[in-house]
């Protein structure tokens, strides 16, 4: 069995579960989706009655200068740049699905109708993303799982368990472990060096300093 056997169901399950999970658009609430940046400008009338422009600029995250101890570290960094650039859009898609689809799912009056809708959605997602996801490596699958937690503040295992139940979550966890991929993987950039590198790169991609 090829690695895509776990990546495709993982991605589809996360999308379906995210679509059915209640979004809370706050930064400090566990389980919420990452708040999107707003950039642009608008006009405001000040106390003197004058109309003044107000500009909202994207924040820039400043990291210490990157130093490599050896060629191995440098190679690891650039490989991670490649993997984050590939997987970050899919992690963000899951977070966007969580935000945008919940209210629509809530309009279905019965569980049966919701399940039928999710089956159609699953088929559509499979057809749309299979050509790309089937080419993911094991390492890229691991990065995707970490970035899912970054964007949603939930592990892939917790997302699946919350909607599909502990049995199904345990099944996918066991299936993923056969390929060296854990749905319970934590994302701790403040304490884990590899996660810190992923966070640094993800911020750079979002801010346009890494292309």
Tab-separated table of C-alpha atoms in Angstrom:
chain	number	residue	atom	x	y	z
A	1	UNK	CA	0.000	0.000	0.000
A	2	UNK	CA	1.322	3.410	-0.903
A	3	UNK	CA	1.596	6.424	1.364
A	4	UNK	CA	-1.283	8.147	-0.397
A	5	UNK	CA	-3.541	5.551	1.227
A	6	UNK	CA	-3.221	7.528	4.480
A	7	UNK	CA	-2.741	11.046	3.067
A	8	UNK	CA	-5.919	11.129	0.973
A	9	UNK	CA	-8.268	9.854	3.700
A	10	UNK	CA	-6.540	12.114	6.227
A	11	UNK	CA	-7.035	15.206	4.113
A	12	UNK	CA	-10.612	14.337	3.226
A	13	UNK	CA	-11.511	13.453	6.835
A	14	UNK	CA	-9.992	16.689	8.100
A	15	UNK	CA	-11.899	18.706	5.502
A	16	UNK	CA	-15.177	16.969	6.264
A	17	UNK	CA	-14.756	17.225	10.015
A	18	UNK	CA	-13.622	20.826	9.794
A	19	UNK	CA	-16.700	21.567	7.728
A	20	UNK	CA	-18.893	20.225	10.500
A	21	UNK	CA	-17.025	21.751	13.452
A	22	UNK	CA	-18.238	24.984	15.007
A	23	UNK	CA	-15.849	27.856	14.226
A	24	UNK	CA	-14.979	30.405	16.899
A	25	UNK	CA	-13.103	33.264	15.248
A	26	UNK	CA	-10.956	34.341	18.155
A	27	UNK	CA	-7.246	34.010	18.701
A	28	UNK	CA	-7.329	32.952	22.342
A	29	UNK	CA	-10.004	30.269	22.156
A	30	UNK	CA	-8.602	26.706	21.825
A	31	UNK	CA	-9.927	24.998	18.733
A	32	UNK	CA	-10.408	28.219	16.799
A	33	UNK	CA	-9.117	28.839	13.317
A	34	UNK	CA	-6.186	31.171	12.838
A	35	UNK	CA	-7.406	34.741	12.422
A	36	UNK	CA	-6.690	36.020	8.878
A	37	UNK	CA	-4.654	39.151	8.353
A	38	UNK	CA	-6.414	42.278	7.151
A	39	UNK	CA	-4.544	44.736	4.991
A	40	UNK	CA	-5.787	47.795	3.155
A	41	UNK	CA	-7.096	51.209	4.111
A	42	UNK	CA	-10.275	53.020	5.011
A	43	UNK	CA	-11.306	56.572	5.850
A	44	UNK	CA	-12.246	57.882	9.264
A	45	UNK	CA	-13.570	61.228	10.461
A	46	UNK	CA	-11.444	62.570	13.304
A	47	UNK	CA	-12.507	64.803	16.219
A	48	UNK	CA	-11.974	67.953	14.134
A	49	UNK	CA	-14.325	66.685	11.448
A	50	UNK	CA	-11.562	66.014	8.956
A	51	UNK	CA	-11.523	62.842	6.869
A	52	UNK	CA	-8.254	60.995	7.270
A	53	UNK	CA	-7.056	57.720	5.757
A	54	UNK	CA	-6.278	54.842	8.107
A	55	UNK	CA	-3.914	52.169	6.804
A	56	UNK	CA	-3.873	48.585	8.101
A	57	UNK	CA	-0.507	46.994	7.425
A	58	UNK	CA	0.428	43.347	7.684
A	59	UNK	CA	2.614	42.610	10.675
A	60	UNK	CA	6.148	41.358	10.158
A	61	UNK	CA	7.607	38.651	12.396
A	62	UNK	CA	11.288	39.188	13.144
A	63	UNK	CA	13.433	36.127	13.784
A	64	UNK	CA	17.096	35.900	14.806
A	65	UNK	CA	19.545	35.565	11.956
A	66	UNK	CA	19.556	32.006	10.690
A	67	UNK	CA	22.863	30.179	11.110
A	68	UNK	CA	23.611	26.641	9.985
A	69	UNK	CA	26.048	24.468	11.897
A	70	UNK	CA	26.751	22.324	8.864
A	71	UNK	CA	25.587	21.397	5.387
A	72	UNK	CA	23.168	18.860	6.805
A	73	UNK	CA	21.263	21.574	8.706
A	74	UNK	CA	21.192	23.804	5.643
A	75	UNK	CA	19.872	20.966	3.489
A	76	UNK	CA	17.189	20.232	6.105
A	77	UNK	CA	16.108	23.883	6.117
A	78	UNK	CA	15.675	24.172	2.366
A	79	UNK	CA	13.889	20.833	2.217
A	80	UNK	CA	11.500	22.134	4.878
A	81	UNK	CA	10.977	25.325	2.853
A	82	UNK	CA	9.879	23.165	-0.067
A	83	UNK	CA	7.554	21.064	2.092
A	84	UNK	CA	5.929	24.019	3.885
A	85	UNK	CA	5.324	25.879	0.627
A	86	UNK	CA	3.635	22.761	-0.737
A	87	UNK	CA	1.480	21.871	2.280
A	88	UNK	CA	0.595	25.228	3.875
A	89	UNK	CA	-2.136	26.049	1.307
A	90	UNK	CA	-3.894	22.761	2.098
A	91	UNK	CA	-3.732	23.383	5.853
A	92	UNK	CA	-5.239	26.816	5.268
A	93	UNK	CA	-7.935	25.295	3.073
A	94	UNK	CA	-9.023	23.103	5.980
A	95	UNK	CA	-9.168	26.133	8.293
A	96	UNK	CA	-11.159	28.116	5.723
A	97	UNK	CA	-13.546	25.188	5.274
A	98	UNK	CA	-14.080	25.118	9.038
A	99	UNK	CA	-15.042	28.793	9.030
A	100	UNK	CA	-17.134	28.943	5.871
A	101	UNK	CA	-19.104	25.688	5.881
A	102	UNK	CA	-20.381	25.261	9.439
A	103	UNK	CA	-23.459	27.456	9.093
A	104	UNK	CA	-24.435	25.696	5.876
A	105	UNK	CA	-24.135	22.247	7.502
A	106	UNK	CA	-26.297	23.484	10.382
A	107	UNK	CA	-29.208	24.141	7.987
A	108	UNK	CA	-29.747	20.415	7.402
A	109	UNK	CA	-32.658	19.302	9.628
A	110	UNK	CA	-31.618	15.645	9.944
A	111	UNK	CA	-28.415	13.699	10.478
A	112	UNK	CA	-29.151	11.638	7.367
A	113	UNK	CA	-29.247	14.716	5.135
A	114	UNK	CA	-25.994	15.982	6.598
A	115	UNK	CA	-24.308	12.619	6.050
A	116	UNK	CA	-25.505	12.529	2.439
A	117	UNK	CA	-24.091	16.007	1.875
A	118	UNK	CA	-20.756	15.018	3.431
A	119	UNK	CA	-20.548	11.964	1.162
A	120	UNK	CA	-20.998	14.178	-1.894
A	121	UNK	CA	-18.417	16.572	-0.513
A	122	UNK	CA	-16.007	13.684	0.097
A	123	UNK	CA	-16.311	12.538	-3.508
A	124	UNK	CA	-15.737	16.061	-4.790
A	125	UNK	CA	-12.687	16.580	-2.574
A	126	UNK	CA	-11.237	13.229	-3.591
A	127	UNK	CA	-11.557	13.988	-7.293
A	128	UNK	CA	-10.219	17.519	-6.910
A	129	UNK	CA	-7.154	16.863	-4.746
A	130	UNK	CA	-6.153	13.274	-5.540
A	131	UNK	CA	-3.695	14.246	-8.345
A	132	UNK	CA	-1.682	16.430	-5.940
A	133	UNK	CA	-2.003	14.608	-2.622
A	134	UNK	CA	-1.026	11.222	-4.022
A	135	UNK	CA	2.442	12.652	-4.696
A	136	UNK	CA	3.047	13.719	-1.079
A	137	UNK	CA	5.989	12.061	0.652
A	138	UNK	CA	5.884	10.778	4.232
A	139	UNK	CA	7.738	13.866	5.397
A	140	UNK	CA	5.289	16.168	3.603
A	141	UNK	CA	2.374	14.320	5.227
A	142	UNK	CA	3.949	14.971	8.646
A	143	UNK	CA	4.403	18.654	7.846
A	144	UNK	CA	0.782	18.879	6.689
A	145	UNK	CA	-0.437	17.397	9.982
A	146	UNK	CA	1.613	19.924	11.958
A	147	UNK	CA	0.342	22.812	9.844
A	148	UNK	CA	-3.260	21.647	10.283
A	149	UNK	CA	-2.770	22.071	14.016
A	150	UNK	CA	-1.109	25.451	13.435
A	151	UNK	CA	-4.085	26.708	11.453
A	152	UNK	CA	-6.898	25.169	13.529
A	153	UNK	CA	-5.339	24.830	17.011
A	154	UNK	CA	-6.382	21.169	16.997
A	155	UNK	CA	-4.511	17.986	16.147
A	156	UNK	CA	-5.782	15.976	13.202
A	157	UNK	CA	-6.635	13.170	15.629
A	158	UNK	CA	-8.741	15.471	17.816
A	159	UNK	CA	-10.526	16.899	14.768
A	160	UNK	CA	-11.478	13.442	13.522
A	161	UNK	CA	-12.438	12.205	17.007
A	162	UNK	CA	-14.661	15.218	17.658
A	163	UNK	CA	-16.867	14.424	14.690
A	164	UNK	CA	-16.371	10.794	13.679
A	165	UNK	CA	-15.812	9.395	17.157
A	166	UNK	CA	-12.965	7.711	19.008
A	167	UNK	CA	-13.197	4.437	17.063
A	168	UNK	CA	-12.707	6.046	13.659
A	169	UNK	CA	-10.018	8.358	15.002
A	170	UNK	CA	-8.211	5.371	16.479
A	171	UNK	CA	-8.506	3.514	13.172
A	172	UNK	CA	-6.928	6.347	11.178
A	173	UNK	CA	-4.266	6.821	13.845
A	174	UNK	CA	-3.330	3.147	13.672
A	175	UNK	CA	-3.418	3.189	9.879
A	176	UNK	CA	-1.182	6.249	9.752
A	177	UNK	CA	1.320	4.734	12.173
A	178	UNK	CA	1.902	1.938	9.654
A	179	UNK	CA	3.445	4.604	7.427
A	180	UNK	CA	5.223	6.489	10.208
A	181	UNK	CA	2.613	9.271	10.330
A	182	UNK	CA	0.937	10.169	13.638
A	183	UNK	CA	-2.304	12.143	13.677
A	184	UNK	CA	-1.544	13.054	17.303
A	185	UNK	CA	1.667	14.892	16.444
A	186	UNK	CA	2.059	18.089	18.470
A	187	UNK	CA	3.072	21.437	17.054
A	188	UNK	CA	5.231	23.336	19.542
A	189	UNK	CA	7.438	25.931	17.812
A	190	UNK	CA	8.412	27.442	21.161
A	191	UNK	CA	10.064	24.238	22.402
A	192	UNK	CA	10.702	21.984	19.412
A	193	UNK	CA	13.480	22.982	17.011
A	194	UNK	CA	11.935	21.351	13.954
A	195	UNK	CA	8.568	22.993	14.657
A	196	UNK	CA	10.356	26.321	15.170
A	197	UNK	CA	11.841	25.992	11.692
A	198	UNK	CA	8.409	25.171	10.242
A	199	UNK	CA	6.895	28.213	11.997
A	200	UNK	CA	9.661	30.490	10.756
A	201	UNK	CA	9.167	29.319	7.189
A	202	UNK	CA	5.359	29.465	7.382
A	203	UNK	CA	5.541	33.069	8.616
A	204	UNK	CA	7.936	33.908	5.809
A	205	UNK	CA	5.598	32.397	3.217
A	206	UNK	CA	2.601	34.293	4.651
A	207	UNK	CA	4.479	37.574	4.791
A	208	UNK	CA	6.009	37.207	1.342
A	209	UNK	CA	9.630	37.081	2.491
A	210	UNK	CA	9.899	33.464	1.298
A	211	UNK	CA	8.696	32.803	-2.217
